[in-house]
Coordinates of C-alpha atoms in Angstrom, one line a residue:
Chain A
X1 CA 9.3 40.3 9.5
X2 CA 12.6 40.9 11.1
X3 CA 15.5 38.7 10.3
X4 CA 19.1 38.2 11.3
X5 CA 22.1 36.7 9.3
X6 CA 25.1 35.6 10.6
X7 CA 28.1 35.3 8.1
X8 CA 31.9 34.7 8.1
X9 CA 34.4 32.2 8.4
X10 CA 33.5 28.6 9.5
X11 CA 37.3 28.0 10.6
X12 CA 39.6 29.4 12.4
X13 CA 43.3 28.7 13.5
X14 CA 44.1 28.6 17.2
X15 CA 45.2 31.9 18.6
X16 CA 43.9 34.1 15.8
X17 CA 40.8 36.7 15.7
X18 CA 37.6 35.1 15.1
X19 CA 35.2 37.6 12.9
X20 CA 31.6 37.4 12.5
X21 CA 28.7 39.6 11.3
X22 CA 25.0 39.9 11.6
X23 CA 23.0 41.4 9.1
X24 CA 19.7 42.8 10.0
X25 CA 16.9 43.1 7.6
X26 CA 13.3 43.8 7.9
X27 CA 13.7 46.2 10.5
X28 CA 16.2 49.0 11.5
X29 CA 19.3 48.5 13.7
X30 CA 19.3 52.1 14.5
X31 CA 16.0 51.5 17.3
X32 CA 16.5 52.6 21.1
X33 CA 14.0 49.6 22.1
X34 CA 16.6 46.9 21.3
X35 CA 20.0 46.0 22.2
X36 CA 21.8 43.7 19.8
X37 CA 23.3 40.5 21.0
X38 CA 25.9 37.3 20.5
X39 CA 25.1 34.0 21.9
X40 CA 27.2 30.7 21.4
X41 CA 26.4 27.3 22.1
X42 CA 29.5 24.7 22.1
X43 CA 28.3 21.5 20.3
X44 CA 26.0 19.4 22.8
X45 CA 26.2 22.2 25.7
X46 CA 24.3 25.3 26.5
X47 CA 23.9 28.6 25.7
X48 CA 26.4 31.1 26.4
X49 CA 25.9 35.0 26.3
X50 CA 29.2 36.9 25.3
X51 CA 27.7 40.3 24.8
X52 CA 25.3 43.1 23.8
X53 CA 25.3 46.3 22.4
X54 CA 23.3 49.4 21.4
X55 CA 23.2 51.2 18.2
X56 CA 24.7 54.1 19.9
X57 CA 28.0 52.3 20.9
X58 CA 27.2 51.1 24.7
X59 CA 28.3 47.4 25.2
X60 CA 27.9 44.8 27.7
X61 CA 30.2 41.6 27.6
X62 CA 30.4 38.4 29.8
X63 CA 33.0 38.6 32.0
X64 CA 34.2 35.1 31.5
X65 CA 35.7 36.6 27.7
X66 CA 35.3 40.1 28.1
X67 CA 39.3 40.6 27.3
X68 CA 39.1 39.0 24.2
X69 CA 35.8 40.5 23.1
X70 CA 34.9 43.4 20.9
X71 CA 31.7 43.9 19.4
X72 CA 30.6 47.1 17.0
X73 CA 27.8 48.1 14.6
X74 CA 27.6 49.7 11.3
X75 CA 24.0 51.6 10.8
X76 CA 24.7 52.4 7.5
X77 CA 25.0 48.3 6.5
X78 CA 22.5 47.9 9.4
X79 CA 24.6 45.2 10.6
X80 CA 26.9 44.3 13.8
X81 CA 29.6 42.2 14.4
X82 CA 31.6 40.4 16.8
X83 CA 35.5 39.7 17.3
X84 CA 37.0 37.1 19.4
X85 CA 40.8 37.1 19.8
X86 CA 43.0 34.6 20.5
X87 CA 40.8 31.6 20.0
X88 CA 41.3 27.8 21.3
X89 CA 39.5 24.9 20.7
X90 CA 37.2 26.0 23.3
X91 CA 35.9 28.6 21.4
X92 CA 34.6 26.2 19.0
X93 CA 30.6 26.6 18.8
X94 CA 27.6 27.8 17.1
X95 CA 27.5 31.4 17.3
X96 CA 24.0 33.0 17.1
X97 CA 23.1 36.7 17.0
X98 CA 19.9 37.8 18.5
X99 CA 17.5 41.0 19.3
X100 CA 17.0 41.7 22.7
X101 CA 14.2 43.9 23.8
X102 CA 15.0 46.8 26.1
X103 CA 12.5 46.4 28.7
X104 CA 11.7 45.0 32.1
X105 CA 11.8 41.5 30.4
X106 CA 14.9 42.0 28.3
X107 CA 13.8 39.3 25.9
X108 CA 15.7 37.8 22.5
X109 CA 12.6 37.9 20.8
X110 CA 14.5 37.3 17.2
X111 CA 17.8 35.2 16.5
X112 CA 19.4 34.0 13.3
X113 CA 19.9 30.7 12.5
X114 CA 23.3 30.0 13.9
X115 CA 26.6 29.5 12.3
X116 CA 29.0 26.9 13.3
X117 CA 32.6 28.4 13.9
X118 CA 35.5 25.5 14.6
X119 CA 38.8 26.5 15.8
X120 CA 41.4 24.0 15.0
X121 CA 44.7 24.1 12.7
Chain B
X20 CA 28.0 25.4 36.3
X21 CA 25.3 27.7 35.0
X22 CA 24.1 30.5 37.1
X23 CA 20.5 29.3 36.7
X24 CA 19.7 25.4 37.4
X25 CA 17.2 23.3 35.2
X26 CA 16.8 19.6 35.5
X27 CA 18.9 18.2 33.0
X28 CA 15.9 16.3 31.5
X29 CA 12.4 15.4 31.7
X30 CA 9.8 13.1 29.9
X31 CA 5.9 12.8 29.6
X32 CA 3.5 10.7 27.7
X33 CA 1.4 12.7 24.8
X34 CA -1.3 14.4 26.3
X35 CA 0.4 14.6 30.0
X36 CA 1.4 17.7 31.8
X37 CA 5.1 18.5 32.3
X38 CA 7.2 21.2 34.7
X39 CA 10.7 22.4 34.1
X40 CA 12.0 24.2 37.0
X41 CA 14.7 26.8 37.0
X42 CA 16.1 27.9 40.2
X43 CA 18.3 30.8 40.4
X44 CA 19.4 33.3 43.5
X45 CA 19.2 36.4 45.2
X46 CA 21.6 38.0 42.7
X47 CA 19.1 37.2 39.6
X48 CA 15.7 35.6 39.7
X49 CA 15.2 37.0 43.6
X50 CA 16.3 40.0 42.8
X51 CA 13.4 40.9 41.0
X52 CA 14.5 40.0 37.2
X53 CA 12.3 38.5 35.0
X54 CA 12.6 35.0 33.2
X55 CA 12.1 34.3 29.8
X56 CA 12.2 30.7 28.3
X57 CA 13.3 29.5 24.8
X58 CA 12.4 26.1 22.9
X59 CA 15.1 24.6 20.9
X60 CA 13.9 22.0 18.3
X61 CA 16.9 20.0 17.0
X62 CA 19.3 21.5 14.5
X63 CA 17.5 25.0 15.2
X64 CA 18.0 27.9 16.7
X65 CA 16.3 28.8 20.2
X66 CA 12.7 30.2 19.6
X67 CA 10.9 32.4 22.6
X68 CA 8.6 30.8 24.0
X69 CA 7.5 32.9 27.3
X70 CA 8.4 36.3 28.0
X71 CA 8.4 38.8 31.3
X72 CA 7.7 35.1 33.6
X73 CA 4.0 34.6 32.2
X74 CA 3.7 36.0 28.6
X75 CA 3.5 34.2 25.1
X76 CA 4.5 35.9 22.3
X77 CA 1.8 35.5 19.4
X78 CA 1.8 32.3 17.9
X79 CA 2.6 30.4 21.0
X80 CA 0.0 27.8 21.6
X81 CA -1.7 28.5 25.0
X82 CA -0.4 24.9 26.5
X83 CA 2.9 26.6 27.3
X84 CA 2.7 28.8 30.5
X85 CA 5.3 30.1 32.9
X86 CA 5.4 31.1 36.5
X87 CA 7.8 32.6 39.0
X88 CA 8.0 32.6 42.6
X89 CA 11.1 34.0 44.8
X90 CA 14.0 32.8 43.4
X91 CA 12.7 30.2 41.0
X92 CA 10.4 29.9 37.9
X93 CA 8.8 27.2 36.2
X94 CA 7.4 26.4 32.5
X95 CA 4.8 23.9 32.2
X96 CA 3.4 22.0 29.3
X97 CA 0.0 20.6 29.1
X98 CA -1.5 18.4 26.4
X99 CA 2.3 17.1 25.6
X100 CA 2.9 16.3 21.8
X101 CA 5.2 14.6 19.9
X102 CA 6.6 18.0 18.1
X103 CA 7.4 19.5 22.0
X104 CA 10.1 17.4 22.1
X105 CA 13.1 19.8 22.5
X106 CA 15.8 21.5 24.6
X107 CA 14.3 24.3 27.0
X108 CA 16.5 27.1 28.4
X109 CA 15.5 29.7 30.9
X110 CA 17.2 33.1 31.1
X111 CA 17.4 36.1 33.3
X112 CA 19.6 38.6 34.1
X113 CA 22.3 39.1 36.9
X114 CA 23.3 42.8 37.4
X115 CA 23.8 43.7 33.5
X116 CA 24.7 40.2 32.4
X117 CA 22.5 37.9 30.6
X118 CA 22.4 34.4 32.2
X119 CA 21.1 31.1 30.9
X120 CA 20.0 27.9 32.2
X121 CA 22.0 24.5 31.3
X122 CA 18.7 23.5 29.5
X123 CA 16.3 20.6 29.6
X124 CA 15.7 18.0 27.4
X125 CA 12.4 17.0 27.3
X126 CA 11.4 13.7 25.8
X127 CA 7.8 12.8 24.7
X128 CA 7.6 9.1 25.2

């Protein structure tokens, strides 16, 4: 059974960089059938797609935060990562990592449990 | 303002049928992109409920069904149960971007 687990600091200061890692177990991140995705959900609000990437490096980011986002993958550790720079209180959210099936449907079939990141001084 | 529009809330009594709509545009659902639905129980991560407009992953009861027509999609839940009380999100694509609906809170009366 595939499992995803987010990890990283739960508190980040304004203007600093948020860094999260998603560890994939029970399956390989190096599959051409899937991409790896970050999604966030501010408290009490809806889901927001941050970006997706393939293990070979292609990345797709939400235009609304594209200038502040960097995603990367470490196939040797079966992990992928998110960096969000110049954070503000508006970036406070539960951050989820997920697997996307690269078919016509593009469904997110496995999700991590999520990690709350609070931006505050 | 979400790209896909859902009603903020719906409700129904146990055993009843409810539907949740998801309205998009010609650049997403109307462009032929498939719609997926997710169920988010309180305090948990979203779970895939319907993919490819009408398909249920293994383990999802057949009380849940999806449909799509034109620029809209719908999720139907029959035989409503207390455990169905959750937030429901539709998701599709808009060019290479992934878009979500604003979510619908289902209350079982």
